[in-house]
mmCIF file of C-alpha atoms and ligand atoms in Angstrom:
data_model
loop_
_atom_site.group_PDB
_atom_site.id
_atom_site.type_symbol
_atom_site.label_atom_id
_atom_site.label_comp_id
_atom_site.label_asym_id
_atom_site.label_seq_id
_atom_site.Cartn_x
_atom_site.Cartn_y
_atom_site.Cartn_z
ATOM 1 C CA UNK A 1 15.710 -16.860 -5.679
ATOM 2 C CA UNK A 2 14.939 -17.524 -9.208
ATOM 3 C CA UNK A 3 16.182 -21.147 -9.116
ATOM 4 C CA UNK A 4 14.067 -21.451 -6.463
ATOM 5 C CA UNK A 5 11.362 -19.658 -8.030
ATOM 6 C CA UNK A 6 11.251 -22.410 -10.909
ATOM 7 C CA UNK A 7 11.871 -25.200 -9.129
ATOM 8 C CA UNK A 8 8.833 -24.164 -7.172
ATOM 9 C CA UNK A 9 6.627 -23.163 -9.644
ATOM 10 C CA UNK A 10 6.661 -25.727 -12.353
ATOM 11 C CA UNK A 11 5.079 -25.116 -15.283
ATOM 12 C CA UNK A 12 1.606 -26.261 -15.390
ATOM 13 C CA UNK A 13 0.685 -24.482 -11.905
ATOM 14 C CA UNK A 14 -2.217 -22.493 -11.357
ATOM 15 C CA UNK A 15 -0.580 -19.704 -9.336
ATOM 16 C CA UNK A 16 -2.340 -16.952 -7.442
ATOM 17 C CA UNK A 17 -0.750 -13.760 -6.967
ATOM 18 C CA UNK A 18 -2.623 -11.413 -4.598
ATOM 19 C CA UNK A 19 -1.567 -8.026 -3.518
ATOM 20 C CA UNK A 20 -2.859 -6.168 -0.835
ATOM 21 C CA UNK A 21 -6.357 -5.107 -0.025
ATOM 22 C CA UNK A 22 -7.143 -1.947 -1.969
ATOM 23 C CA UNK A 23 -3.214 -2.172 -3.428
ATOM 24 C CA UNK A 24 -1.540 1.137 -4.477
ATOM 25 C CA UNK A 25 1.283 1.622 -6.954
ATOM 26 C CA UNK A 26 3.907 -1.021 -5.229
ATOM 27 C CA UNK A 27 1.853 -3.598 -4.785
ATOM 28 C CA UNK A 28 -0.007 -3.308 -8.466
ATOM 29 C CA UNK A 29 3.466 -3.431 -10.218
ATOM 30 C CA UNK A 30 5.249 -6.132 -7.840
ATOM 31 C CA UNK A 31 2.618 -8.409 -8.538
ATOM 32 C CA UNK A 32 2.224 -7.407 -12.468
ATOM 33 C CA UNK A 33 6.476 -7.925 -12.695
ATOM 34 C CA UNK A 34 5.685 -11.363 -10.891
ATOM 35 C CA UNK A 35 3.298 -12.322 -13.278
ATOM 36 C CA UNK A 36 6.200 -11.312 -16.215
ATOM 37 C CA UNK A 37 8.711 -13.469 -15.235
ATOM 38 C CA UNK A 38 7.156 -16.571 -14.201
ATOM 39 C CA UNK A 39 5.289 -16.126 -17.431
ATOM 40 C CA UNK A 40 8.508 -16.312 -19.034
ATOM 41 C CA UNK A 41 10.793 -18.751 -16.912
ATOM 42 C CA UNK A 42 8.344 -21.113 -16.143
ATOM 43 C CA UNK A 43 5.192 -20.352 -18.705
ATOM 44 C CA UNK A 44 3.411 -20.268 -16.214
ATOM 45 C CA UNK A 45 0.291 -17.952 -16.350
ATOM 46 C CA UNK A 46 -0.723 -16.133 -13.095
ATOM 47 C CA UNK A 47 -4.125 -15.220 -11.877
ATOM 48 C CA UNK A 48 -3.445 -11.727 -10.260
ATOM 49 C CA UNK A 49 -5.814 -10.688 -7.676
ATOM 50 C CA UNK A 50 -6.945 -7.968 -5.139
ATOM 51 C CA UNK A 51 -9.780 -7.660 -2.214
ATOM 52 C CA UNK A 52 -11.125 -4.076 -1.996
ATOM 53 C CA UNK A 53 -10.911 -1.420 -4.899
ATOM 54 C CA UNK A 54 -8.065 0.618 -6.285
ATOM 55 C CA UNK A 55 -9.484 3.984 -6.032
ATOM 56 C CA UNK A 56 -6.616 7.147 -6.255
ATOM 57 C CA UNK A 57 -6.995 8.566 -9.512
ATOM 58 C CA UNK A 58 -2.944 7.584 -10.380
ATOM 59 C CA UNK A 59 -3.392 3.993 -9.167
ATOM 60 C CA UNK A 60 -6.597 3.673 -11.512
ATOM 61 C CA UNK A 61 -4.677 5.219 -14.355
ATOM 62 C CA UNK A 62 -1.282 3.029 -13.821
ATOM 63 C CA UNK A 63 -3.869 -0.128 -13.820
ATOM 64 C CA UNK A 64 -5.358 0.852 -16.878
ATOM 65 C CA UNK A 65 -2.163 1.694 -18.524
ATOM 66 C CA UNK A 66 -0.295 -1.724 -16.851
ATOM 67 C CA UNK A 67 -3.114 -3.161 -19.064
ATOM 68 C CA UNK A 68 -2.821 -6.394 -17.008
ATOM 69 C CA UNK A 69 -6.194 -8.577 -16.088
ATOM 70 C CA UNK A 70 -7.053 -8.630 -12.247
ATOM 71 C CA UNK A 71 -9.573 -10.517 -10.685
ATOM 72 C CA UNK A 72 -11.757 -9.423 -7.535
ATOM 73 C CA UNK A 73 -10.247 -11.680 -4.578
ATOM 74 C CA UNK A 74 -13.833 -11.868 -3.014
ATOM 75 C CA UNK A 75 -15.189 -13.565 -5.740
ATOM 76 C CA UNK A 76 -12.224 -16.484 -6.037
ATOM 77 C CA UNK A 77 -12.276 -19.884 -5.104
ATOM 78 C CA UNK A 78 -8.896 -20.512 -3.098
ATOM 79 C CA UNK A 79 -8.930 -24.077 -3.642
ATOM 80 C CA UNK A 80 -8.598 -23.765 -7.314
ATOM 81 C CA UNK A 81 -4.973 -23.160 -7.330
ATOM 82 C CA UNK A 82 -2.013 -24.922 -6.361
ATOM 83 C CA UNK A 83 0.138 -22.084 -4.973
ATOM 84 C CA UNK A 84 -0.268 -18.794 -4.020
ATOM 85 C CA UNK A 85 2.057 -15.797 -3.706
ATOM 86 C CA UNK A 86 1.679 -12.790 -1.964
ATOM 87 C CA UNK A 87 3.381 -9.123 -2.717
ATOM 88 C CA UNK A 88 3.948 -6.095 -0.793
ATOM 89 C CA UNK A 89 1.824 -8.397 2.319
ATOM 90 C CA UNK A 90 2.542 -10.858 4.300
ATOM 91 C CA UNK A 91 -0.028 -13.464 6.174
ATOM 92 C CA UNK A 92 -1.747 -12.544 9.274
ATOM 93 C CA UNK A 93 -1.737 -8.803 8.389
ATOM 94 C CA UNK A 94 -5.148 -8.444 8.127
ATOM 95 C CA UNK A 95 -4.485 -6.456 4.854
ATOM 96 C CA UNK A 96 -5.182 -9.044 2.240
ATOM 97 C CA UNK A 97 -7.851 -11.351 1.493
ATOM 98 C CA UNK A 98 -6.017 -14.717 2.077
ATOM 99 C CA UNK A 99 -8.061 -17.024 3.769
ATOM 100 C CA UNK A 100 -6.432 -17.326 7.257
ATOM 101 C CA UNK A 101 -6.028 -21.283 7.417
ATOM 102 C CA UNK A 102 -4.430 -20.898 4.044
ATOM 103 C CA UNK A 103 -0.178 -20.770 3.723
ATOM 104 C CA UNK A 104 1.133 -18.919 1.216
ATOM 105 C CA UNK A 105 3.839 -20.464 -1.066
ATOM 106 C CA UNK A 106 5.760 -17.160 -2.047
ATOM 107 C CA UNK A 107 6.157 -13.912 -0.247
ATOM 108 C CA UNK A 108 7.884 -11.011 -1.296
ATOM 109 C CA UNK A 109 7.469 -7.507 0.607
ATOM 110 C CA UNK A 110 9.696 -5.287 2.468
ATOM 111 C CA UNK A 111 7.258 -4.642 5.464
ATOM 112 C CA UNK A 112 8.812 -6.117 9.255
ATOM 113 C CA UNK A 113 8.812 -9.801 8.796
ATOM 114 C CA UNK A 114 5.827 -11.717 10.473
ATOM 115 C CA UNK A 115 5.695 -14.166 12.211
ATOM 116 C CA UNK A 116 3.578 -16.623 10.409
ATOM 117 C CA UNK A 117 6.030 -15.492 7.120
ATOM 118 C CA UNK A 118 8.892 -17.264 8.910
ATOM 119 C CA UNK A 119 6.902 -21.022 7.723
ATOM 120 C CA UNK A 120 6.520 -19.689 4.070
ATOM 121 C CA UNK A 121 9.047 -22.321 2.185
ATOM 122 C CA UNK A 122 9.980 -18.878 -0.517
ATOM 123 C CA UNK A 123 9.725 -15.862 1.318
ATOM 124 C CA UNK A 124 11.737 -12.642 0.352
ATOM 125 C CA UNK A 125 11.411 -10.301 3.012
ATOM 126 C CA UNK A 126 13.553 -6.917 2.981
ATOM 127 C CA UNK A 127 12.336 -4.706 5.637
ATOM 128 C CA UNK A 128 15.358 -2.134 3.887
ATOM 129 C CA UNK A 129 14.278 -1.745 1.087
ATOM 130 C CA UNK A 130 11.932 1.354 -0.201
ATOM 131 C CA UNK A 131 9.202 -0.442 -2.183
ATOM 132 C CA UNK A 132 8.364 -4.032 -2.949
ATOM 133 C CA UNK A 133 9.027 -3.122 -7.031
ATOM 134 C CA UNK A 134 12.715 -3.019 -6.432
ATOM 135 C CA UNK A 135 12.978 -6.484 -5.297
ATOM 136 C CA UNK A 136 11.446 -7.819 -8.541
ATOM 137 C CA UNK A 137 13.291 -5.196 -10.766
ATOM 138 C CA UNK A 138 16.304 -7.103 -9.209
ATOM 139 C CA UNK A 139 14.950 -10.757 -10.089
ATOM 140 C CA UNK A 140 14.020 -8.949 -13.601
ATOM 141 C CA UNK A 141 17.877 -7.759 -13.688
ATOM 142 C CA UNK A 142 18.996 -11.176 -12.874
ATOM 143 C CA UNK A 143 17.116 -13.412 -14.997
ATOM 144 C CA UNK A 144 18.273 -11.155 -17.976
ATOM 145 C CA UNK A 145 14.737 -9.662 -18.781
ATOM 146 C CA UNK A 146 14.405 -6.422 -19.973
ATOM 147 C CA UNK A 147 10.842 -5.071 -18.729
ATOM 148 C CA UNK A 148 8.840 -4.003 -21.520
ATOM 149 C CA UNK A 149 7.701 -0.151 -21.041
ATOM 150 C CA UNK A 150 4.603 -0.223 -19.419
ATOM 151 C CA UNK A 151 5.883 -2.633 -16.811
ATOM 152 C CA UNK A 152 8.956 -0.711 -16.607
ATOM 153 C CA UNK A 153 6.696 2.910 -16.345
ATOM 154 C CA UNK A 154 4.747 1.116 -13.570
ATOM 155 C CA UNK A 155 7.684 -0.441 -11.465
ATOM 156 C CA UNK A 156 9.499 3.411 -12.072
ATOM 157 C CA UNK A 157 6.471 5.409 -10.846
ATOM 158 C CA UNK A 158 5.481 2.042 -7.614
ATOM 159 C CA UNK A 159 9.226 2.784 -6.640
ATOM 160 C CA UNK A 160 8.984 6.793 -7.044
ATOM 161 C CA UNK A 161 5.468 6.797 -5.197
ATOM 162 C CA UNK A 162 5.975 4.889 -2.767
ATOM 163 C CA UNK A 163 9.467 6.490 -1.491
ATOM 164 C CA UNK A 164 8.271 10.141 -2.159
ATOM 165 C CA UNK A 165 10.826 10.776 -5.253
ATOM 166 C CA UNK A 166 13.656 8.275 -3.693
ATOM 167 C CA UNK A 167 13.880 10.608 -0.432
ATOM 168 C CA UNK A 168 11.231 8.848 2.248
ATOM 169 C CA UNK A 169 12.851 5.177 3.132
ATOM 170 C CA UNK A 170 14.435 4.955 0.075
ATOM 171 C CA UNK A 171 17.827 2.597 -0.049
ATOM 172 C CA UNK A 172 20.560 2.445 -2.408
ATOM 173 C CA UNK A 173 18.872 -0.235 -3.907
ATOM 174 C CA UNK A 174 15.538 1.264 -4.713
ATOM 175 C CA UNK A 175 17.961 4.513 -6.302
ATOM 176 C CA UNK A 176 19.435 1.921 -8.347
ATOM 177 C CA UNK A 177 16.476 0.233 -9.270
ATOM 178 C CA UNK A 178 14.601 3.065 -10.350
ATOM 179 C CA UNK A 179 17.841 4.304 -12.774
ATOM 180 C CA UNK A 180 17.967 1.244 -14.160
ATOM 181 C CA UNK A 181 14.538 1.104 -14.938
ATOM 182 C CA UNK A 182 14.305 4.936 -16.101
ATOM 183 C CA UNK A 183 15.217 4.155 -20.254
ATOM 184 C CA UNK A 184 12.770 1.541 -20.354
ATOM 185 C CA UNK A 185 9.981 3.661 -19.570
ATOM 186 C CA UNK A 186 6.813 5.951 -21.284
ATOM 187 C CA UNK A 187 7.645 8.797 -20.250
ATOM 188 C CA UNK A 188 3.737 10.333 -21.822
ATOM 189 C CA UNK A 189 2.650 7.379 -19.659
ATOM 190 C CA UNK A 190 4.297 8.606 -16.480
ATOM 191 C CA UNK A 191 3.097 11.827 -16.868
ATOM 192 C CA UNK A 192 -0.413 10.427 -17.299
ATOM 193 C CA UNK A 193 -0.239 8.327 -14.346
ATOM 194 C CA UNK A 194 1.356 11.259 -12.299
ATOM 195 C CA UNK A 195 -0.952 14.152 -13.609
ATOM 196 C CA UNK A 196 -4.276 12.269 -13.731
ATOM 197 C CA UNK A 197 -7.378 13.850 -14.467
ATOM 198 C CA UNK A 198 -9.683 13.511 -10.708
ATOM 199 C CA UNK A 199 -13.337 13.121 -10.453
ATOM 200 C CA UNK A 200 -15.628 15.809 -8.676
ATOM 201 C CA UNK A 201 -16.100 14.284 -5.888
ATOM 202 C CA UNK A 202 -12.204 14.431 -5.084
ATOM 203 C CA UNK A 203 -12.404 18.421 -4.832
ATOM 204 C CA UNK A 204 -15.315 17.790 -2.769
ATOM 205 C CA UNK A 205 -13.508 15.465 -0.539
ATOM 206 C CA UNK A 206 -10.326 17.493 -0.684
ATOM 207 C CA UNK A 207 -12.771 20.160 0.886
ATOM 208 C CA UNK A 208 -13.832 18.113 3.875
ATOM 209 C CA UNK A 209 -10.782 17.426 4.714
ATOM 210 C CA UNK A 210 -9.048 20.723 5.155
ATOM 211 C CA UNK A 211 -12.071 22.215 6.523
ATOM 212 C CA UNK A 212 -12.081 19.184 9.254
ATOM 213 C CA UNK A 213 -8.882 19.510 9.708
ATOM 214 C CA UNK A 214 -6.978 20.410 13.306
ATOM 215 C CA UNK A 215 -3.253 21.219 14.392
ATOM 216 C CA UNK A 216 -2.197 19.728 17.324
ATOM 217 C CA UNK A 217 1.699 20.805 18.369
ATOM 218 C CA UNK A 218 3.079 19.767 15.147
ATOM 219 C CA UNK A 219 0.240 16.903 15.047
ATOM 220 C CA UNK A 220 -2.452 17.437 12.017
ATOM 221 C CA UNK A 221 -5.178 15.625 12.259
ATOM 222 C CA UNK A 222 -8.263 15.425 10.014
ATOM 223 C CA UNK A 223 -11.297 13.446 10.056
ATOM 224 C CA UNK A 224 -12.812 12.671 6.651
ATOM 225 C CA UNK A 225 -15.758 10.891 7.370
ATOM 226 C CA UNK A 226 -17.494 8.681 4.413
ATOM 227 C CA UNK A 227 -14.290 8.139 1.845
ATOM 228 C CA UNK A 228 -14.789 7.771 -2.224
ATOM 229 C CA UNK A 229 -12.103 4.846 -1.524
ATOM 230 C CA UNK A 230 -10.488 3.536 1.035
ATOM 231 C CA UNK A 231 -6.720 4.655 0.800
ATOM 232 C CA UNK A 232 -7.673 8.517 0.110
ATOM 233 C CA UNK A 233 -6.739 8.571 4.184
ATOM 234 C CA UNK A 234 -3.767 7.798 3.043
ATOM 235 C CA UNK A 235 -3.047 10.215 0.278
ATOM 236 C CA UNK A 236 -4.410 13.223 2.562
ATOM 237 C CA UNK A 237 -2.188 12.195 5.223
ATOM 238 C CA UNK A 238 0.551 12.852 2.942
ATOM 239 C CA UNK A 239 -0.685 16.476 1.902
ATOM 240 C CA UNK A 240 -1.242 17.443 5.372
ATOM 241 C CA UNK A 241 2.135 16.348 6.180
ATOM 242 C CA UNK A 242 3.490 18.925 3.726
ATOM 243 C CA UNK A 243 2.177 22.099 5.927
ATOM 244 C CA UNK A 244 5.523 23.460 7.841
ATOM 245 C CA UNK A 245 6.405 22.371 10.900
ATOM 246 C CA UNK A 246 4.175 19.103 10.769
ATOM 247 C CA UNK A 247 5.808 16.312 12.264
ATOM 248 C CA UNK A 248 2.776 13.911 12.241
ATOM 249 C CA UNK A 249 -0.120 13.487 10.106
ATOM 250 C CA UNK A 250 -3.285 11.632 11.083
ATOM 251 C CA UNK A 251 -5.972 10.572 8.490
ATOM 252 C CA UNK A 252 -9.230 8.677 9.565
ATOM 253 C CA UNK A 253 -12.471 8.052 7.949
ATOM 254 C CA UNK A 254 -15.098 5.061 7.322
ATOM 255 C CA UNK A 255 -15.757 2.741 3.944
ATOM 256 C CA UNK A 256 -18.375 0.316 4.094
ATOM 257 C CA UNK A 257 -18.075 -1.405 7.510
ATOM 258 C CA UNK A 258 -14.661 -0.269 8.452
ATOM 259 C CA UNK A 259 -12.912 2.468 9.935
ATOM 260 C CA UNK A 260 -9.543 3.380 8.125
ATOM 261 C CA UNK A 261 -6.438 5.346 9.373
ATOM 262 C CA UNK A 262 -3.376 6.497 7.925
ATOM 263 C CA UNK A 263 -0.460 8.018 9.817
ATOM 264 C CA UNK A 264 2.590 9.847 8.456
ATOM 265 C CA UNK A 265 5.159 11.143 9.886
ATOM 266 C CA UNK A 266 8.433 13.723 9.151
ATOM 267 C CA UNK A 267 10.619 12.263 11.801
ATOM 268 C CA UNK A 268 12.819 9.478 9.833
ATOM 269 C CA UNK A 269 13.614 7.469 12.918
ATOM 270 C CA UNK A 270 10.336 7.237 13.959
ATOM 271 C CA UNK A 271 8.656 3.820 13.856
ATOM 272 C CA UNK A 272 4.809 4.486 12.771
ATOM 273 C CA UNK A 273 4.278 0.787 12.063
ATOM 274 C CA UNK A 274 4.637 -0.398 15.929
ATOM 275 C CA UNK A 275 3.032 3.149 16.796
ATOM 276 C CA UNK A 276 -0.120 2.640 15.120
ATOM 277 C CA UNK A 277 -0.517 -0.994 16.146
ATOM 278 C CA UNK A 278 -0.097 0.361 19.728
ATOM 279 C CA UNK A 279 -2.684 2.503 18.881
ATOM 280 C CA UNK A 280 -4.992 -0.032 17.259
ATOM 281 C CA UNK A 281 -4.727 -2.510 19.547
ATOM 282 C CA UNK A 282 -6.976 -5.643 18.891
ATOM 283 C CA UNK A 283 -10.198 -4.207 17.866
ATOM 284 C CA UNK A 284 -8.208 -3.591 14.506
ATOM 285 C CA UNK A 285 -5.329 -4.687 11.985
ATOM 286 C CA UNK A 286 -2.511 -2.083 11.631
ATOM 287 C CA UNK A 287 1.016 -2.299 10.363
ATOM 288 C CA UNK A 288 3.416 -0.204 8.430
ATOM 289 C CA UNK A 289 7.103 1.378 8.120
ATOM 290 C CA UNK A 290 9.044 3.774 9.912
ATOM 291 C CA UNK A 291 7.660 6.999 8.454
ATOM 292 C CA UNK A 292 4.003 5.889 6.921
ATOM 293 C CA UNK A 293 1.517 3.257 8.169
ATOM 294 C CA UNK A 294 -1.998 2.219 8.180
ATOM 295 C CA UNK A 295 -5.138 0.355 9.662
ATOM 296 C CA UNK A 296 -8.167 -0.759 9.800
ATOM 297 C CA UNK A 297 -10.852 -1.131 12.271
ATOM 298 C CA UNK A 298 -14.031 -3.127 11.989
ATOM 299 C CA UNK A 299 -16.657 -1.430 12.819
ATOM 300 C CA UNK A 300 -18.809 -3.018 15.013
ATOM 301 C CA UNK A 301 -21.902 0.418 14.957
ATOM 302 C CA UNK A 302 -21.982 1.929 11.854
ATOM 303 C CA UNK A 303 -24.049 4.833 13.765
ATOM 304 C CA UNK A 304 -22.093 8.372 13.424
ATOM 305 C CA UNK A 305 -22.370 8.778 17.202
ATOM 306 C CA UNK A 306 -20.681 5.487 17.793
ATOM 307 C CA UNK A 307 -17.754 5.997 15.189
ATOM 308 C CA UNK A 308 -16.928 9.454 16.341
ATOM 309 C CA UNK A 309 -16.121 8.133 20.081
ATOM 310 C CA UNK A 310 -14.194 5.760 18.380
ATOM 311 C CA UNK A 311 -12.064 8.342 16.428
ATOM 312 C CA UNK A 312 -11.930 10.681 19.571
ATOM 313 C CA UNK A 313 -10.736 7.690 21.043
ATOM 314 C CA UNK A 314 -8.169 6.588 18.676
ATOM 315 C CA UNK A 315 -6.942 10.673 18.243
ATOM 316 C CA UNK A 316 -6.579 10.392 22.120
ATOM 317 C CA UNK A 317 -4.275 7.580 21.975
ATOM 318 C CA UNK A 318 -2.138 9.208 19.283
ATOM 319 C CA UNK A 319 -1.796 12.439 21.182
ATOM 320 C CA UNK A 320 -1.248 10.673 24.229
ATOM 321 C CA UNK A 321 1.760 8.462 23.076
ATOM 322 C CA UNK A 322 3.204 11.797 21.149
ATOM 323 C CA UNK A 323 2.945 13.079 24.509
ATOM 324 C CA UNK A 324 0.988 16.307 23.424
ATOM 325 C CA UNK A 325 -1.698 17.928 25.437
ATOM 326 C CA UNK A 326 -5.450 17.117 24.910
ATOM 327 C CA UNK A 327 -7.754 19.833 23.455
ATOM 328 C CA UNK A 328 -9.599 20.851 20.755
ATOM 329 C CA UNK A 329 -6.252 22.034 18.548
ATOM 330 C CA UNK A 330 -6.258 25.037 16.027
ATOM 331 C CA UNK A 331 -8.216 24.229 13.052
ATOM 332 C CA UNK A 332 -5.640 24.627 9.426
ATOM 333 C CA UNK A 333 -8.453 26.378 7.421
ATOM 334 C CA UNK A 334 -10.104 28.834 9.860
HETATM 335 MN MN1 LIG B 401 5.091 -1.303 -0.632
#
């Protein structure tokens, strides 16, 4: 791969390295380790860029700390660079701001391999694997580079994050990975990443949510309405996954003109990816892994009416396919 890597990115090219749409942890440090080492095997200097915001208090403190510049993908002009690469996405996902005639030259992810990845001439695609971060802590490994700390502190905490402390979809690799990794980094600046200081409006949301929040036969669902950022239906899926006994969590709620929903789930041999894009059907882009996925639906009336059919609609669909009974469920916070 790193042959390949420098034989396809001679030096001189003006690279583009995009993440996902509103990237968390994995995708923030892929793309920053990227950046690294083809600044050093190839001096080559990448753009690195992003559509949406990064808006969880720990992703906008391991940005800040990663210290790295990244550029708002809605304001780029695609034709100015030779090559781009994309990390922790793949084309055609409909979560990253690639321009959909456009080919990407490099992808490197761990999601199930698309389709339209399959013509992408360097493509590194490890559905195994825990987190994105572990592939390039390998290519760091093998080209001999020792990741300075705050690279190393953000790769450590992507891999961490991402797998839930090396126990949700993590491989051998990504427990490797993250022990090699361990001496290199800050360990203040993990703890500041990890124990961020949150604004007001978090608690506030935080509120919402429980209070909104219904059980379902093991299914918790919550509807959050208007998010502070889009992947906080993501990080409350994950806390209302911790209450006993929950085998499913489902988080929805609108930003800007888009509905977004997050699913998690305790069963490990589940497959939330395929169950969400079931769920999602064509009015939306959804994908994920076997225990945690996501989507998003344009919305086509912003009116409250019209996106609360849609939810009811969408929390049928779930309950249906988990094969539990309709109704208005118990609600967690009475
Ligand atoms: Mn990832």
């Amino acid at each position: 791969m790193l042959a390949r890597l420098r034989e396809m990115v001679p030096r001189g090219t003006r690279l583009l390295i995009l993440t996902h749409n509103n990237p968390d942890p994995d995708s923030l440090a892929s793309a920053a380790a990227l950046r690294f080492l083809l600044a050093e095997i190839a001096a080559v200097e990448a753009v690195l860029a992003f559509g949406g915001i990064v808006g969880r208090a720990e992703n906008r403190a391991l940005l800040r700390y990663l210290a790295v510049k990244t550029q708002p993908a809605e304001a780029l002009s695609f034709d100015e660079f030779d090559l781009v690469a994309l990390v922790d996405t793949q084309p055609r996902t409909g979560n990253n701001s690639l321009p959909p005639d456009r080919l990407p030259a490099i992808v490197i992810d761990h999601h199930p391999m698309r389709r339209q990845t399959r013509q992408v001439p360097l493509r590194d695609v490890r559905r195994g694997y825990g987190a994105t971060s572990t592939i390039l802590t390998e290519y760091l490994q093998t080209a001999g580079m020792t990741p300075e700390a705050r690279l190393a502190t953000a790769l450590f905490y992507a891999i961490r994050s991402e797998t839930q402390d090396l126990g949700r979809e993590a491989s051998r690799a990504d427990v490797e990975a993250a022990l090699y990794l361990f001496p290199f980094t800050n360990r203040r600046l993990l703890s500041r990443i990890e124990y961020s200081r949150v604004p007001l409006e978090y608690f506030r949301a935080l509120g919402r949510v429980l209070k909104n929040a219904t059980i379902h036969d093991g299914v918790v669902i919550s509807r959050l309405g208007e998010l502070e950022y889009p992947d906080m239906v993501a990080e409350m899926a994950d806390l209302l996954l911790r209450l006993e006994d929950a085998r499913w969590a489902v988080c929805l709620g609108t930003y800007g003109d888009d509905l977004f929903l997050s699913l998690r789930t305790s069963e490990a041999d589940a497959n939330a990816g395929a169950f969400i894009r079931r769920a999602v059907g064509r009015i939306g882009a959804a994908g994920g892994h076997g225990m945690m996925a996501g989507g998003r639906i344009p919305l086509k009336d912003r009116e409250a009416k019209a996106v609360a059919r849609l939810e009811e609609r969408l929390i049928g669909r779930f309950l249906r396919a988990l094969k539990v009974p309709p109704g208005p469920g118990v609600r967690l916070v009475p």
